[in-house]
N, CA, C and O atoms as a Tinker XYZ file with bonds, in Angstrom:
   368  protein
     1  N    -28.536000   -3.068000  -38.505000    73     2
     2  CA   -28.614000   -2.101000  -37.425000    64     1     3
     3  C    -28.968000   -0.739000  -38.032000    63     2     4     5
     4  O    -28.423000   -0.334000  -39.059000    81     3
     5  N    -29.862000   -0.075000  -37.389000    73     3     6
     6  CA   -30.332000    1.238000  -37.866000    64     5     7
     7  C    -29.305000    2.314000  -37.524000    63     6     8     9
     8  O    -28.535000    2.163000  -36.576000    81     7
     9  N    -29.294000    3.376000  -38.280000    73     7    10
    10  CA   -28.373000    4.489000  -37.969000    64     9    11
    11  C    -28.626000    5.062000  -36.581000    63    10    12    13
    12  O    -27.690000    5.494000  -35.909000    81    11
    13  N    -29.864000    5.068000  -36.154000    73    11    14
    14  CA   -30.176000    5.577000  -34.801000    64    13    15
    15  C    -29.535000    4.667000  -33.745000    63    14    16    17
    16  O    -28.996000    5.155000  -32.752000    81    15
    17  N    -29.591000    3.369000  -33.954000    73    15    18
    18  CA   -28.978000    2.427000  -33.002000    64    17    19
    19  C    -27.466000    2.631000  -32.952000    63    18    20    21
    20  O    -26.868000    2.602000  -31.876000    81    19
    21  N    -26.867000    2.833000  -34.084000    73    19    22
    22  CA   -25.418000    3.081000  -34.143000    64    21    23
    23  C    -25.058000    4.356000  -33.390000    63    22    24    25
    24  O    -24.071000    4.402000  -32.656000    81    23
    25  N    -25.863000    5.371000  -33.579000    73    23    26
    26  CA   -25.606000    6.644000  -32.906000    64    25    27
    27  C    -25.733000    6.498000  -31.386000    63    26    28    29
    28  O    -24.945000    7.067000  -30.630000    81    27
    29  N    -26.720000    5.742000  -30.959000    73    27    30
    30  CA   -26.917000    5.499000  -29.521000    64    29    31
    31  C    -25.746000    4.700000  -28.956000    63    30    32    33
    32  O    -25.233000    5.027000  -27.885000    81    31
    33  N    -25.313000    3.641000  -29.677000    73    31    34
    34  CA   -24.164000    2.866000  -29.209000    64    33    35
    35  C    -22.894000    3.709000  -29.147000    63    34    36    37
    36  O    -22.089000    3.569000  -28.226000    81    35
    37  N    -22.726000    4.575000  -30.125000    73    35    38
    38  CA   -21.555000    5.463000  -30.124000    64    37    39
    39  C    -21.590000    6.394000  -28.931000    63    38    40    41
    40  O    -20.563000    6.609000  -28.288000    81    39
    41  N    -22.745000    6.948000  -28.622000    73    39    42
    42  CA   -22.895000    7.826000  -27.465000    64    41    43
    43  C    -22.595000    7.073000  -26.165000    63    42    44    45
    44  O    -21.916000    7.592000  -25.280000    81    43
    45  N    -23.109000    5.844000  -26.063000    73    43    46
    46  CA   -22.861000    5.063000  -24.881000    64    45    47
    47  C    -21.388000    4.742000  -24.702000    63    46    48    49
    48  O    -20.866000    4.802000  -23.589000    81    47
    49  N    -20.714000    4.400000  -25.797000    73    47    50
    50  CA   -19.289000    4.123000  -25.717000    64    49    51
    51  C    -18.487000    5.386000  -25.326000    63    50    52    53
    52  O    -17.532000    5.316000  -24.553000    81    51
    53  N    -18.894000    6.511000  -25.868000    73    51    54
    54  CA   -18.230000    7.770000  -25.489000    64    53    55
    55  C    -18.436000    8.075000  -24.007000    63    54    56    57
    56  O    -17.508000    8.490000  -23.312000    81    55
    57  N    -19.676000    7.863000  -23.529000    73    55    58
    58  CA   -19.954000    8.109000  -22.105000    64    57    59
    59  C    -19.151000    7.152000  -21.238000    63    58    60    61
    60  O    -18.611000    7.559000  -20.209000    81    59
    61  N    -19.061000    5.884000  -21.637000    73    59    62
    62  CA   -18.311000    4.889000  -20.852000    64    61    63
    63  C    -16.834000    5.281000  -20.820000    63    62    64    65
    64  O    -16.198000    5.183000  -19.770000    81    63
    65  N    -16.286000    5.715000  -21.929000    73    63    66
    66  CA   -14.899000    6.169000  -21.962000    64    65    67
    67  C    -14.660000    7.367000  -21.056000    63    66    68    69
    68  O    -13.637000    7.449000  -20.377000    81    67
    69  N    -15.597000    8.281000  -21.052000    73    67    70
    70  CA   -15.478000    9.468000  -20.205000    64    69    71
    71  C    -15.540000    9.095000  -18.716000    63    70    72    73
    72  O    -14.794000    9.643000  -17.905000    81    71
    73  N    -16.423000    8.171000  -18.368000    73    71    74
    74  CA   -16.529000    7.718000  -16.979000    64    73    75
    75  C    -15.229000    7.056000  -16.552000    63    74    76    77
    76  O    -14.737000    7.312000  -15.453000    81    75
    77  N    -14.663000    6.206000  -17.411000    73    75    78
    78  CA   -13.407000    5.535000  -17.081000    64    77    79
    79  C    -12.267000    6.545000  -16.948000    63    78    80    81
    80  O    -11.411000    6.396000  -16.077000    81    79
    81  N    -12.249000    7.556000  -17.790000    73    79    82
    82  CA   -11.206000    8.576000  -17.715000    64    81    83
    83  C    -11.303000    9.341000  -16.406000    63    82    84    85
    84  O    -10.289000    9.600000  -15.758000    81    83
    85  N    -12.515000    9.702000  -16.018000    73    83    86
    86  CA   -12.709000   10.440000  -14.733000    64    85    87
    87  C    -12.335000    9.554000  -13.552000    63    86    88    89
    88  O    -11.706000   10.023000  -12.603000    81    87
    89  N    -12.717000    8.267000  -13.599000    73    87    90
    90  CA   -12.375000    7.348000  -12.523000    64    89    91
    91  C    -10.868000    7.206000  -12.386000    63    90    92    93
    92  O    -10.344000    7.214000  -11.272000    81    91
    93  N    -10.165000    7.077000  -13.505000    73    91    94
    94  CA    -8.719000    6.957000  -13.467000    64    93    95
    95  C     -8.069000    8.224000  -12.929000    63    94    96    97
    96  O     -7.128000    8.152000  -12.139000    81    95
    97  N     -8.563000    9.376000  -13.349000    73    95    98
    98  CA    -7.976000   10.627000  -12.861000    64    97    99
    99  C     -8.204000   10.789000  -11.349000    63    98   100   101
   100  O     -7.325000   11.300000  -10.655000    81    99
   101  N     -9.352000   10.370000  -10.830000    73    99   102
   102  CA    -9.597000   10.420000   -9.386000    64   101   103
   103  C     -8.686000    9.465000   -8.627000    63   102   104   105
   104  O     -8.170000    9.805000   -7.563000    81   103
   105  N     -8.488000    8.262000   -9.181000    73   103   106
   106  CA    -7.591000    7.311000   -8.526000    64   105   107
   107  C     -6.151000    7.799000   -8.534000    63   106   108   109
   108  O     -5.430000    7.625000   -7.552000    81   107
   109  N     -5.729000    8.405000   -9.629000    73   107   110
   110  CA    -4.356000    8.941000   -9.696000    64   109   111
   111  C     -4.170000   10.112000   -8.713000    63   110   112   113
   112  O     -3.121000   10.237000   -8.082000    81   111
   113  N     -5.189000   10.955000   -8.593000    73   111   114
   114  CA    -5.124000   12.071000   -7.639000    64   113   115
   115  C     -5.035000   11.565000   -6.225000    63   114   116   117
   116  O     -4.273000   12.100000   -5.419000    81   115
   117  N     -5.818000   10.519000   -5.903000    73   115   118
   118  CA    -5.775000    9.952000   -4.554000    64   117   119
   119  C     -4.424000    9.305000   -4.295000    63   118   120   121
   120  O     -3.903000    9.394000   -3.183000    81   119
   121  N     -3.849000    8.659000   -5.294000    73   119   122
   122  CA    -2.546000    8.029000   -5.146000    64   121   123
   123  C     -1.447000    9.076000   -4.934000    63   122   124   125
   124  O     -0.510000    8.854000   -4.166000    81   123
   125  N     -1.570000   10.218000   -5.622000    73   123   126
   126  CA    -0.578000   11.299000   -5.450000    64   125   127
   127  C     -0.646000   11.899000   -4.051000    63   126   128   129
   128  O      0.379000   12.255000   -3.469000    81   127
   129  N     -1.862000   12.007000   -3.515000    73   127   130
   130  CA    -2.024000   12.588000   -2.174000    64   129   131
   131  C     -1.542000   11.629000   -1.096000    63   130   132   133
   132  O     -0.913000   12.058000   -0.129000    81   131
   133  N     -1.825000   10.338000   -1.244000    73   131   134
   134  CA    -1.472000    9.329000   -0.244000    64   133   135
   135  C     -0.780000    8.159000   -0.937000    63   134   136   137
   136  O     -1.424000    7.149000   -1.223000    81   135
   137  N      0.515000    8.274000   -1.212000    73   135   138
   138  CA     1.189000    7.197000   -1.946000    64   137   139
   139  C      1.208000    5.857000   -1.225000    63   138   140   141
   140  O      1.238000    4.813000   -1.876000    81   139
   141  N      1.191000    5.861000    0.067000    73   139   142
   142  CA     1.167000    4.592000    0.811000    64   141   143
   143  C     -0.245000    4.057000    0.961000    63   142   144   145
   144  O     -0.431000    2.973000    1.513000    81   143
   145  N     -1.226000    4.772000    0.494000    73   143   146
   146  CA    -2.603000    4.321000    0.571000    64   145   147
   147  C     -2.842000    3.036000   -0.185000    63   146   148   149
   148  O     -3.723000    2.252000    0.168000    81   147
   149  N     -2.051000    2.816000   -1.232000    73   147   150
   150  CA    -2.214000    1.606000   -2.000000    64   149   151
   151  C     -1.866000    0.379000   -1.170000    63   150   152   153
   152  O     -2.372000   -0.712000   -1.431000    81   151
   153  N     -1.021000    0.549000   -0.194000    73   151   154
   154  CA    -0.636000   -0.582000    0.665000    64   153   155
   155  C     -1.684000   -0.818000    1.746000    63   154   156   157
   156  O     -1.583000   -1.778000    2.510000    81   155
   157  N     -2.680000    0.043000    1.813000    73   155   158
   158  CA    -3.660000   -0.078000    2.887000    64   157   159
   159  C     -3.002000    0.148000    4.223000    63   158   160   161
   160  O     -2.212000    1.082000    4.367000    81   159
   161  N     -3.291000   -0.650000    5.175000    73   159   162
   162  CA    -2.571000   -0.608000    6.427000    64   161   163
   163  C     -1.421000   -1.606000    6.306000    63   162   164   165
   164  O     -1.550000   -2.779000    6.654000    81   163
   165  N     -0.312000   -1.111000    5.810000    73   163   166
   166  CA     0.804000   -1.946000    5.423000    64   165   167
   167  C      1.224000   -2.924000    6.503000    63   166   168   169
   168  O      1.515000   -4.083000    6.208000    81   167
   169  N      1.259000   -2.480000    7.740000    73   167   170
   170  CA     1.713000   -3.342000    8.823000    64   169   171
   171  C      0.792000   -4.552000    8.986000    63   170   172   173
   172  O      1.258000   -5.687000    9.075000    81   171
   173  N     -0.519000   -4.299000    9.024000    73   171   174
   174  CA    -1.465000   -5.365000    9.220000    64   173   175
   175  C     -1.472000   -6.304000    8.016000    63   174   176   177
   176  O     -1.525000   -7.523000    8.179000    81   175
   177  N     -1.419000   -5.745000    6.815000    73   175   178
   178  CA    -1.433000   -6.570000    5.605000    64   177   179
   179  C     -0.177000   -7.455000    5.539000    63   178   180   181
   180  O     -0.254000   -8.622000    5.153000    81   179
   181  N      0.953000   -6.901000    5.911000    73   179   182
   182  CA     2.192000   -7.666000    5.883000    64   181   183
   183  C      2.236000   -8.713000    7.000000    63   182   184   185
   184  O      2.766000   -9.810000    6.822000    81   183
   185  N      1.674000   -8.355000    8.143000    73   183   186
   186  CA     1.710000   -9.253000    9.295000    64   185   187
   187  C      0.848000  -10.475000    9.074000    63   186   188   189
   188  O      1.085000  -11.508000    9.701000    81   187
   189  N     -0.159000  -10.392000    8.191000    73   187   190
   190  CA    -1.055000  -11.513000    7.959000    64   189   191
   191  C     -0.396000  -12.662000    7.241000    63   190   192   193
   192  O     -0.815000  -13.807000    7.405000    81   191
   193  N      0.634000  -12.391000    6.442000    73   191   194
   194  CA     1.206000  -13.462000    5.641000    64   193   195
   195  C      2.639000  -13.773000    5.984000    63   194   196   197
   196  O      3.469000  -12.874000    6.120000    81   195
   197  N      2.926000  -15.046000    6.124000    73   195   198
   198  CA     4.310000  -15.451000    6.239000    64   197   199
   199  C      4.865000  -15.450000    7.655000    63   198   200   201
   200  O      4.281000  -14.907000    8.593000    81   199
   201  N      6.017000  -16.085000    7.756000    73   199   202
   202  CA     6.687000  -16.221000    9.041000    64   201   203
   203  C      7.252000  -14.890000    9.529000    63   202   204   205
   204  O      7.151000  -14.554000   10.709000    81   203
   205  N      7.849000  -14.135000    8.601000    73   203   206
   206  CA     8.453000  -12.856000    8.977000    64   205   207
   207  C      7.403000  -11.881000    9.481000    63   206   208   209
   208  O      7.659000  -11.116000   10.411000    81   207
   209  N      6.211000  -11.905000    8.868000    73   207   210
   210  CA     5.140000  -11.025000    9.317000    64   209   211
   211  C      4.714000  -11.318000   10.749000    63   210   212   213
   212  O      4.445000  -10.394000   11.517000    81   211
   213  N      4.651000  -12.596000   11.116000    73   211   214
   214  CA     4.295000  -12.983000   12.485000    64   213   215
   215  C      5.335000  -12.509000   13.464000    63   214   216   217
   216  O      5.004000  -12.021000   14.545000    81   215
   217  N      6.585000  -12.648000   13.097000    73   215   218
   218  CA     7.671000  -12.196000   13.978000    64   217   219
   219  C      7.598000  -10.700000   14.187000    63   218   220   221
   220  O      7.761000  -10.217000   15.307000    81   219
   221  N      7.353000   -9.957000   13.107000    73   219   222
   222  CA     7.288000   -8.519000   13.225000    64   221   223
   223  C      6.089000   -8.049000   14.045000    63   222   224   225
   224  O      6.191000   -7.086000   14.805000    81   223
   225  N      4.965000   -8.723000   13.890000    73   223   226
   226  CA     3.788000   -8.332000   14.670000    64   225   227
   227  C      4.011000   -8.624000   16.148000    63   226   228   229
   228  O      3.602000   -7.836000   17.001000    81   227
   229  N      4.650000   -9.738000   16.459000    73   227   230
   230  CA     4.979000  -10.050000   17.852000    64   229   231
   231  C      5.936000   -9.013000   18.426000    63   230   232   233
   232  O      5.767000   -8.539000   19.550000    81   231
   233  N      6.950000   -8.671000   17.623000    73   231   234
   234  CA     7.921000   -7.659000   18.061000    64   233   235
   235  C      7.259000   -6.317000   18.292000    63   234   236   237
   236  O      7.604000   -5.617000   19.245000    81   235
   237  N      6.314000   -5.940000   17.438000    73   235   238
   238  CA     5.628000   -4.669000   17.613000    64   237   239
   239  C      4.793000   -4.652000   18.884000    63   238   240   241
   240  O      4.630000   -3.603000   19.506000    81   239
   241  N      4.262000   -5.808000   19.274000    73   239   242
   242  CA     3.487000   -5.881000   20.497000    64   241   243
   243  C      4.333000   -5.824000   21.747000    63   242   244   245
   244  O      3.874000   -5.388000   22.804000    81   243
   245  N      5.580000   -6.269000   21.621000    73   243   246
   246  CA     6.470000   -6.344000   22.806000    64   245   247
   247  C      7.222000   -5.047000   23.037000    63   246   248   249
   248  O      7.568000   -4.722000   24.172000    81   247
   249  N      7.476000   -4.304000   21.967000    73   247   250
   250  CA     8.275000   -3.091000   22.106000    64   249   251
   251  C      7.618000   -2.059000   23.027000    63   250   252   253
   252  O      6.445000   -1.733000   22.844000    81   251
   253  N      8.348000   -1.546000   24.004000    73   251   254
   254  CA     7.752000   -0.599000   24.929000    64   253   255
   255  C      7.646000    0.819000   24.359000    63   254   256   257
   256  O      6.787000    1.596000   24.775000    81   255
   257  N      8.503000    1.145000   23.427000    73   255   258
   258  CA     8.553000    2.511000   22.922000    64   257   259
   259  C      7.615000    2.669000   21.718000    63   258   260   261
   260  O      7.656000    1.871000   20.782000    81   259
   261  N      6.786000    3.688000   21.752000    73   259   262
   262  CA     5.881000    3.989000   20.643000    64   261   263
   263  C      6.676000    4.397000   19.417000    63   262   264   265
   264  O      6.291000    4.077000   18.292000    81   263
   265  N      7.779000    5.098000   19.623000    73   263   266
   266  CA     8.626000    5.534000   18.504000    64   265   267
   267  C      9.189000    4.332000   17.761000    63   266   268   269
   268  O      9.224000    4.331000   16.530000    81   267
   269  N      9.632000    3.305000   18.491000    73   267   270
   270  CA    10.144000    2.106000   17.852000    64   269   271
   271  C      9.050000    1.366000   17.096000    63   270   272   273
   272  O      9.285000    0.845000   16.005000    81   271
   273  N      7.872000    1.323000   17.669000    73   271   274
   274  CA     6.738000    0.687000   16.975000    64   273   275
   275  C      6.426000    1.412000   15.678000    63   274   276   277
   276  O      6.163000    0.784000   14.653000    81   275
   277  N      6.458000    2.754000   15.730000    73   275   278
   278  CA     6.182000    3.558000   14.550000    64   277   279
   279  C      7.200000    3.273000   13.462000    63   278   280   281
   280  O      6.829000    3.123000   12.298000    81   279
   281  N      8.498000    3.193000   13.822000    73   279   282
   282  CA     9.542000    2.884000   12.866000    64   281   283
   283  C      9.349000    1.493000   12.269000    63   282   284   285
   284  O      9.573000    1.288000   11.076000    81   283
   285  N      8.934000    0.543000   13.099000    73   283   286
   286  CA     8.688000   -0.789000   12.611000    64   285   287
   287  C      7.531000   -0.827000   11.625000    63   286   288   289
   288  O      7.599000   -1.516000   10.608000    81   287
   289  N      6.480000   -0.096000   11.922000    73   287   290
   290  CA     5.338000   -0.003000   10.993000    64   289   291
   291  C      5.741000    0.593000    9.664000    63   290   292   293
   292  O      5.342000    0.100000    8.609000    81   291
   293  N      6.544000    1.668000    9.712000    73   291   294
   294  CA     7.014000    2.283000    8.481000    64   293   295
   295  C      7.883000    1.307000    7.688000    63   294   296   297
   296  O      7.765000    1.220000    6.466000    81   295
   297  N      8.728000    0.598000    8.362000    73   295   298
   298  CA     9.578000   -0.395000    7.700000    64   297   299
   299  C      8.775000   -1.485000    7.030000    63   298   300   301
   300  O      9.097000   -1.913000    5.922000    81   299
   301  N      7.721000   -1.937000    7.704000    73   299   302
   302  CA     6.892000   -3.009000    7.093000    64   301   303
   303  C      6.125000   -2.452000    5.906000    63   302   304   305
   304  O      5.912000   -3.170000    4.929000    81   303
   305  N      5.711000   -1.212000    5.958000    73   303   306
   306  CA     5.052000   -0.620000    4.778000    64   305   307
   307  C      6.001000   -0.546000    3.591000    63   306   308   309
   308  O      5.618000   -0.818000    2.453000    81   307
   309  N      7.252000   -0.172000    3.877000    73   307   310
   310  CA     8.239000   -0.127000    2.793000    64   309   311
   311  C      8.515000   -1.522000    2.230000    63   310   312   313
   312  O      8.673000   -1.692000    1.021000    81   311
   313  N      8.570000   -2.526000    3.125000    73   311   314
   314  CA     8.774000   -3.883000    2.636000    64   313   315
   315  C      7.590000   -4.350000    1.777000    63   314   316   317
   316  O      7.778000   -5.033000    0.771000    81   315
   317  N      6.372000   -3.974000    2.183000    73   315   318
   318  CA     5.198000   -4.336000    1.423000    64   317   319
   319  C      5.226000   -3.666000    0.037000    63   318   320   321
   320  O      4.920000   -4.303000   -0.971000    81   319
   321  N      5.593000   -2.383000   -0.002000    73   319   322
   322  CA     5.701000   -1.683000   -1.260000    64   321   323
   323  C      6.787000   -2.308000   -2.141000    63   322   324   325
   324  O      6.625000   -2.404000   -3.357000    81   323
   325  N      7.884000   -2.728000   -1.527000    73   323   326
   326  CA     8.964000   -3.387000   -2.251000    64   325   327
   327  C      8.451000   -4.687000   -2.909000    63   326   328   329
   328  O      8.728000   -4.951000   -4.079000    81   327
   329  N      7.694000   -5.494000   -2.131000    73   327   330
   330  CA     7.147000   -6.722000   -2.672000    64   329   331
   331  C      6.172000   -6.448000   -3.786000    63   330   332   333
   332  O      6.164000   -7.156000   -4.793000    81   331
   333  N      5.344000   -5.426000   -3.624000    73   331   334
   334  CA     4.380000   -5.045000   -4.641000    64   333   335
   335  C      5.079000   -4.592000   -5.906000    63   334   336   337
   336  O      4.710000   -4.995000   -7.009000    81   335
   337  N      6.103000   -3.743000   -5.742000    73   335   338
   338  CA     6.843000   -3.239000   -6.907000    64   337   339
   339  C      7.598000   -4.369000   -7.604000    63   338   340   341
   340  O      7.691000   -4.383000   -8.831000    81   339
   341  N      8.135000   -5.309000   -6.839000    73   339   342
   342  CA     8.899000   -6.384000   -7.472000    64   341   343
   343  C      7.986000   -7.310000   -8.281000    63   342   344   345
   344  O      8.450000   -7.970000   -9.211000    81   343
   345  N      6.699000   -7.366000   -7.941000    73   343   346
   346  CA     5.774000   -8.167000   -8.742000    64   345   347
   347  C      5.459000   -7.486000  -10.059000    63   346   348   349
   348  O      5.294000   -8.152000  -11.082000    81   347
   349  N      5.373000   -6.158000  -10.041000    73   347   350
   350  CA     5.023000   -5.437000  -11.274000    64   349   351
   351  C      6.249000   -5.145000  -12.145000    63   350   352   353
   352  O      6.132000   -5.051000  -13.367000    81   351
   353  N      7.412000   -5.001000  -11.527000    73   351   354
   354  CA     8.645000   -4.722000  -12.277000    64   353   355
   355  C      9.713000   -5.747000  -11.908000    63   354   356   357
   356  O     10.581000   -5.473000  -11.080000    81   355
   357  N      9.650000   -6.921000  -12.520000    73   355   358
   358  CA    10.639000   -7.949000  -12.173000    64   357   359
   359  C     12.028000   -7.557000  -12.627000    63   358   360   361
   360  O     12.197000   -6.826000  -13.602000    81   359
   361  N     13.029000   -8.059000  -11.900000    73   359   362
   362  CA    14.437000   -7.759000  -12.235000    64   361   363
   363  C     14.792000   -8.441000  -13.557000    63   362   364   365
   364  O     14.242000   -9.482000  -13.919000    81   363
   365  N     15.711000   -7.825000  -14.244000    73   363   366
   366  CA    16.097000   -8.388000  -15.570000    64   365   367
   367  C     17.211000   -9.361000  -15.420000    63   366   368
   368  O     17.669000   -9.933000  -16.409000    81   367
């Protein structure tokens, strides 16, 4: 390999590292601004899977009060975050 080729490869690797660093910093900034954004639409994502999700989605459709529906959606987002966190940080 020629010295010029090595220099080009080194530059490309440096550029790739810089792009990844910028991408990570943008993702971290977005996560800090919207911490529940990682869950997407937590209620819909949670309602798609499992028996409990179906029950909650039915309950949300039946509830007459918008405030109760809002609390239910928040609760399902928290449950989704709990499930996500438990996958990444298992109990000892």
